[in-house]
Short mmCIF file of C-alpha atoms in Angstrom, two decimals:
data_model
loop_
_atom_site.label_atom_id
_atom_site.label_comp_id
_atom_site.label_asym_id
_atom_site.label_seq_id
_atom_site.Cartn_x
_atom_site.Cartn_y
_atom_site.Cartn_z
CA UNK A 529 -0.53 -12.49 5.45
CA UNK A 530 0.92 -9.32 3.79
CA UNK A 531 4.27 -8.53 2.57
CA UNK A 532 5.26 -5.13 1.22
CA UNK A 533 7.95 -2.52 -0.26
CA UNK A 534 7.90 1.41 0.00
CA UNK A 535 9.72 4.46 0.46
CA UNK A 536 13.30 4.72 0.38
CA UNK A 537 13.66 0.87 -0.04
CA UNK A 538 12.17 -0.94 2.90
CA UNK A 539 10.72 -3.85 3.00
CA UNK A 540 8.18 -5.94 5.30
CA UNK A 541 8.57 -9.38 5.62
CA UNK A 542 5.30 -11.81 5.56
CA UNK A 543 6.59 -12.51 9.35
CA UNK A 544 7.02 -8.96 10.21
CA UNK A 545 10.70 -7.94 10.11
CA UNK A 546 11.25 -4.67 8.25
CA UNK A 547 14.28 -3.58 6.53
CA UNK A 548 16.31 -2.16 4.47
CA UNK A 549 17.65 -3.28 0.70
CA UNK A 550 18.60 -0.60 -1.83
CA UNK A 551 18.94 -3.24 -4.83
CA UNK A 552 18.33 -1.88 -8.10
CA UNK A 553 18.48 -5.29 -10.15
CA UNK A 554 15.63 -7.47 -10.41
CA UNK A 555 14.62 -9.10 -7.26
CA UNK A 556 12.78 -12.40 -6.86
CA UNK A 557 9.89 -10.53 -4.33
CA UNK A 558 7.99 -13.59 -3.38
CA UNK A 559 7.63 -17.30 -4.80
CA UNK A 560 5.87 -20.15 -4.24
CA UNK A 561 9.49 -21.97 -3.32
CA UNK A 562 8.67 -25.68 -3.25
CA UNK A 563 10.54 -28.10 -5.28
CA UNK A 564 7.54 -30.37 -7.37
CA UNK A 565 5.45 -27.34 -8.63
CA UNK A 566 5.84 -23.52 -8.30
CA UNK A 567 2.17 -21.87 -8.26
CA UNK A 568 3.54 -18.49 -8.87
CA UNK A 569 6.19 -15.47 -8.63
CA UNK A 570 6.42 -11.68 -7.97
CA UNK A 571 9.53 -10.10 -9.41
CA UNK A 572 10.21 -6.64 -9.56
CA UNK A 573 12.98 -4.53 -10.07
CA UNK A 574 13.22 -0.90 -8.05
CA UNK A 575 15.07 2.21 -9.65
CA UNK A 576 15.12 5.58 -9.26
CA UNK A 577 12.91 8.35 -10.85
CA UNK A 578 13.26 11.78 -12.35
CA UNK A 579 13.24 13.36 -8.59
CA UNK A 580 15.96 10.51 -7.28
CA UNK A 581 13.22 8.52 -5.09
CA UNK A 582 13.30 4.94 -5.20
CA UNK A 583 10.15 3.35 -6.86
CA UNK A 584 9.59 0.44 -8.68
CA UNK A 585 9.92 0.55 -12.50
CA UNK A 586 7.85 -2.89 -13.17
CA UNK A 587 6.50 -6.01 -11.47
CA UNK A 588 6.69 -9.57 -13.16
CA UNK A 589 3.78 -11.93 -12.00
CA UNK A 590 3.37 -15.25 -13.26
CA UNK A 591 1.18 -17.37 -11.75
CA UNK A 592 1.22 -21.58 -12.97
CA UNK A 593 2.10 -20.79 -16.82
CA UNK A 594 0.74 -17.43 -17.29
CA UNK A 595 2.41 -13.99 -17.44
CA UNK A 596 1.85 -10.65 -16.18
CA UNK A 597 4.12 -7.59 -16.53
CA UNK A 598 2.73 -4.57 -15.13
CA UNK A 599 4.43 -0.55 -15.72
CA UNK A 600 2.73 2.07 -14.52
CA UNK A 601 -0.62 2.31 -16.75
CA UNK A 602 0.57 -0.84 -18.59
CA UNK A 603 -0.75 -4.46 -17.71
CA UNK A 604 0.94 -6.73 -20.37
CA UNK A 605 -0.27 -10.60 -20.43
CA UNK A 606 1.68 -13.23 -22.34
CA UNK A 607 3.25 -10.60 -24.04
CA UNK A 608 0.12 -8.96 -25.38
CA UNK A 609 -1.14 -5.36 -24.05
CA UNK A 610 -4.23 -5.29 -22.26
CA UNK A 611 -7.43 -3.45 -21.37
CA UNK A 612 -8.40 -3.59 -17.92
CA UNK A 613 -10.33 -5.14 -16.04
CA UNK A 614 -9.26 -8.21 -17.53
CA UNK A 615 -9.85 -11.49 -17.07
CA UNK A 616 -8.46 -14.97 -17.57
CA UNK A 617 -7.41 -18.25 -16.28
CA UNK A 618 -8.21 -17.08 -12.51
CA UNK A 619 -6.52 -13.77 -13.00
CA UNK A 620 -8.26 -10.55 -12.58
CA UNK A 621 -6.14 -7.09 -13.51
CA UNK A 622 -7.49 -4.18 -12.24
CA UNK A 623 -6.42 -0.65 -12.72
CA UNK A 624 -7.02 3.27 -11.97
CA UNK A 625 -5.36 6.14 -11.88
CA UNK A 626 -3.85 5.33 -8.03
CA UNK A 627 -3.75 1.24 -8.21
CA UNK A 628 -3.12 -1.74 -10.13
CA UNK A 629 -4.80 -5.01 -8.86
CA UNK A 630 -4.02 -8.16 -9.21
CA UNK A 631 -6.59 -11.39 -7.07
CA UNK A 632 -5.11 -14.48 -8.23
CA UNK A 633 -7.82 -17.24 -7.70
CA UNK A 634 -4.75 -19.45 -6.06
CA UNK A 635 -4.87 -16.54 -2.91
CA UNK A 636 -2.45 -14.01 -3.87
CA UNK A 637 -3.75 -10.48 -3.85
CA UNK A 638 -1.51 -7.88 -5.56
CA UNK A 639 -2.03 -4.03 -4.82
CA UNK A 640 0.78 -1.86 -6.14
CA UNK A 641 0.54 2.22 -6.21
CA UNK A 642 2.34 2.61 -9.67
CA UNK A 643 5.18 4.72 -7.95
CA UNK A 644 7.31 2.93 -4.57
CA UNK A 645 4.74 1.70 -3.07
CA UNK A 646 3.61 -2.78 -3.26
CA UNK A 647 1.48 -4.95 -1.41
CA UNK A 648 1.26 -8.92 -1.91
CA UNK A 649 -1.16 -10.73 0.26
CA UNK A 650 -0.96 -14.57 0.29
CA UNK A 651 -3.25 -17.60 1.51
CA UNK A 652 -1.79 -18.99 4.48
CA UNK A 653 -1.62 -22.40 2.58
CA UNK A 654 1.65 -20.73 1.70
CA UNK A 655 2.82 -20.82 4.50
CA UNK A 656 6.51 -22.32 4.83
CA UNK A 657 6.31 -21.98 1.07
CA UNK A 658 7.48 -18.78 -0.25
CA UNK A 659 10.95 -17.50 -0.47
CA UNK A 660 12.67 -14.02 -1.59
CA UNK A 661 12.51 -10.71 -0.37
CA UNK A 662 9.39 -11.64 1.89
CA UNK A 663 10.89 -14.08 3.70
CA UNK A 664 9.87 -17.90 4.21
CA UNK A 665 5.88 -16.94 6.11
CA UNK A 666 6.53 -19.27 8.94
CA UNK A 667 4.77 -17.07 11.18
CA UNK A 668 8.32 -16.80 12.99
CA UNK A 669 10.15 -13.25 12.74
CA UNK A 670 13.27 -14.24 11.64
CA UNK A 671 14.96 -10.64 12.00
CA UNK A 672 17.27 -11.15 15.17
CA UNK A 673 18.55 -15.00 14.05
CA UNK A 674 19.13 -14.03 10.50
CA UNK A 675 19.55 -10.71 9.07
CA UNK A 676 21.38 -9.19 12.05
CA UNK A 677 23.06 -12.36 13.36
CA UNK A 678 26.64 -11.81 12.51
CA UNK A 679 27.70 -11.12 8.69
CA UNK A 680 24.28 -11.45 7.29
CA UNK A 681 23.11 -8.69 7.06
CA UNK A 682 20.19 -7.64 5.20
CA UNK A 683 22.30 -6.53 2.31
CA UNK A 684 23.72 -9.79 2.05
CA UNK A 685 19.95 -11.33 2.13
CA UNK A 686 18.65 -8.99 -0.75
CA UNK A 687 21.82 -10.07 -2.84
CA UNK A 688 20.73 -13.45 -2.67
CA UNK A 689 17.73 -13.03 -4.04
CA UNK A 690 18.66 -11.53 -7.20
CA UNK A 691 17.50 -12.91 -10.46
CA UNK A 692 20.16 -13.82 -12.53
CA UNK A 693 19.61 -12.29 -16.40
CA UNK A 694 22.55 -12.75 -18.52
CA UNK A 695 22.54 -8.77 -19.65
CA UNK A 696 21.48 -6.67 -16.53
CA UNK A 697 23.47 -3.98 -15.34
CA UNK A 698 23.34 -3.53 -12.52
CA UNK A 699 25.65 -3.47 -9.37
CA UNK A 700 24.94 -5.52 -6.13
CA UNK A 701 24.59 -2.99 -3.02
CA UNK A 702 27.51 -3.45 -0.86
CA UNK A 703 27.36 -5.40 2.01
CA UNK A 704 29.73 -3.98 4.38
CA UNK A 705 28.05 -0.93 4.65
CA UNK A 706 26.34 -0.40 8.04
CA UNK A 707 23.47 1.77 7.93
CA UNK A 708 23.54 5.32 9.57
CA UNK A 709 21.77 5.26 13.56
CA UNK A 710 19.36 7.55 13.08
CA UNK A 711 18.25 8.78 16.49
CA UNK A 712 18.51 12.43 16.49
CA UNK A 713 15.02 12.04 14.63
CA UNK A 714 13.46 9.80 16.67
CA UNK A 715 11.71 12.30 18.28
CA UNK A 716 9.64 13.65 15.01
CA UNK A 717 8.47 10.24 13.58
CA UNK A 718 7.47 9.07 17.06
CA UNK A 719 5.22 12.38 16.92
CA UNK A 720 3.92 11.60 13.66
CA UNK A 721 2.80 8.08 14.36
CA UNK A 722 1.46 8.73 17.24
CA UNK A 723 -0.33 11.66 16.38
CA UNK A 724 -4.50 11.71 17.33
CA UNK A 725 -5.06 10.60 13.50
CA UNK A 726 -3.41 7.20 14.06
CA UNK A 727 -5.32 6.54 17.20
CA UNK A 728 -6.60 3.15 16.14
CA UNK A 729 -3.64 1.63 14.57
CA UNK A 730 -1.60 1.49 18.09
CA UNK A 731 -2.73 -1.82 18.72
CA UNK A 732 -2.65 -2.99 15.85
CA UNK A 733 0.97 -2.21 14.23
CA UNK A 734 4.58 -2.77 16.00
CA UNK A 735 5.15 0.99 16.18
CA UNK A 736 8.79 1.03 16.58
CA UNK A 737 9.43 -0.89 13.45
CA UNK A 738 7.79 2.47 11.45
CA UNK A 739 9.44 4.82 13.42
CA UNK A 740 12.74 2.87 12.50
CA UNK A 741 11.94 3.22 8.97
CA UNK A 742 10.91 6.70 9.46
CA UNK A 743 13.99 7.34 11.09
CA UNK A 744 16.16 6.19 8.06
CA UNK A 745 14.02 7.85 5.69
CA UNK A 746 14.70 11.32 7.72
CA UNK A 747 18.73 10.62 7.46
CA UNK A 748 18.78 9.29 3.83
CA UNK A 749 17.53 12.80 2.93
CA UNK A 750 20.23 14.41 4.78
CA UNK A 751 18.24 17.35 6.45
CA UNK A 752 16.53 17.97 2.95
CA UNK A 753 12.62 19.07 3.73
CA UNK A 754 11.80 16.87 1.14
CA UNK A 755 8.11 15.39 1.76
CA UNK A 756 9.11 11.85 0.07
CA UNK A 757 11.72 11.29 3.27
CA UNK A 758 8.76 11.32 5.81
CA UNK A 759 5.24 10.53 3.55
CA UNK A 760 6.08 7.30 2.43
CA UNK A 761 6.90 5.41 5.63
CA UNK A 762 3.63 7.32 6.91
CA UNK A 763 1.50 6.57 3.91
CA UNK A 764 2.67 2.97 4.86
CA UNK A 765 1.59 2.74 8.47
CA UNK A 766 -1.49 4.31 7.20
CA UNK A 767 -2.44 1.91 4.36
CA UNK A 768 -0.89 -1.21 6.82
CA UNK A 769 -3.43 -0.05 9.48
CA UNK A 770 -6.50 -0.17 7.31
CA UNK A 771 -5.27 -3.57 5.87
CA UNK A 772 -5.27 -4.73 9.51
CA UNK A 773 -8.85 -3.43 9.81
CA UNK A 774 -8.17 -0.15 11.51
CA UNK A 775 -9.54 3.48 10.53
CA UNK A 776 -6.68 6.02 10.15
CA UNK A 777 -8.34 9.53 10.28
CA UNK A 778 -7.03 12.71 8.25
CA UNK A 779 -3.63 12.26 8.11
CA UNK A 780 -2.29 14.72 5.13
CA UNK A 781 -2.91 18.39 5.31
CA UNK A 782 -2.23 21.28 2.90
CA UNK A 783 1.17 21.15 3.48
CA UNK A 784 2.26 17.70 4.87
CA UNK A 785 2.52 14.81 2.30
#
């Protein structure tokens, strides 16, 4: 039922897949897809910040005819700043100093960390519904038939899904480029996940799919010790286990992540 983005541009399909889109436009996320009436939509767009990580920059919810826009410390409704908690036709906004919030009474949950990091959870009376970056929540992974099958690649999927605003600048990703094989570090992230903290999310995770992403996160910083490379995929697993109802123990130390 959950769909996310983090790190160094990954994303987890509502059907499982995970991969890889370095877009930097604004993407249609997830949307109620069907043709008589749309219930709601999740845009956001992803940039890069002062330190040259990927995170996202804002997130565009509207759900029937009502708007949210949410920035970092900013929850903006029908084009009006507001205080939260707030609460209005269904919509509860929520905010601290780690989290924004969004339960939609329609069953979309929102939980986004203000930096790279977003959650959506849907009812599964969305199921077959949705389209964008999360896929079409059939329940079937669609990874080996459809990103990877030939020329579509996941590049080419992310492209499509591009929201079309007369004045953006930005440039699609290009889709002939192959991403690196990372397995010189599979060794590391397989010790990481695995390590005694993580005990109880075996079972409950596809493993390999992190330590893919961890993988690419290790070669995209070329070598760098740069803690953004390995904590975000890890922060993921972490916050993906509890969500599945598992208890990660002490992860983080003094100096890791």
């Amino acid at each position: 039922y959950v769909c996310s983005t983090w790190g160094n541009n990954h994303f987890k399909t509502f059907d499982g897949d995970i991969y890889q889109f370095p877009g930097i436009c604004e993407y249609n996320f997830v949307s109620d897809c069907r043709d008589s009436y749309k219930e709601f939509s999740v845009h956001i767009q992803r940039g890069l910040n002062s330190n040259n990580h990927s995170e996202i920059q804002y997130i565009l919810l509207t759900v029937t005819d009502f708007t949210v826009y949410l920035r970092p410390k900013l929850a903006v409704v029908d084009g009006q700043i507001v205080k939260t908690p707030y609460y209005s036709s269904g919509v509860l906004i929520e905010s601290n100093d780690i989290y924004t919030k969004v339960y939609a009474k329609l069953g979309l949950v929102l939980i986004w960390n203000q930096e790279d990091a977003l959650m959506v959870e849907l009812d599964s009376k969305f199921n077959n519904y949705t389209c964008g970056l999360c896929g079409d929540y059939n329940g079937v992974p669609i990874y080996n038939e459809f990103i990877d099958g030939g020329d579509y690649n996941s590049i080419t999927y992310g492209n499509l899904q591009k929201i079309s605003k007369p004045n953006a600048k930005c440039e699609d990703p290009d889709e002939t480029q192959a991403l690196p094989s990372c397995s010189e570090h599979r060794d590391e992230c397989e010790m990481l996940l695995t390590s005694s903290a993580f005990a109880d999310c075996r079972l409950r995770l596809n493993l390999e799919m992190y330590i893919q992403a961890c993988m690419q996160d290790k070669c995209a910083c070329n070598a760098n010790e740069d803690s953004f490379c390995l904590c975000s995929t890890i922060s993921e697993y972490s916050r993906q286990c509890s969500h599945a109802g598992g208890r990660p123990g002490e992860w983080r130390t003094q100096d890791f992540c």
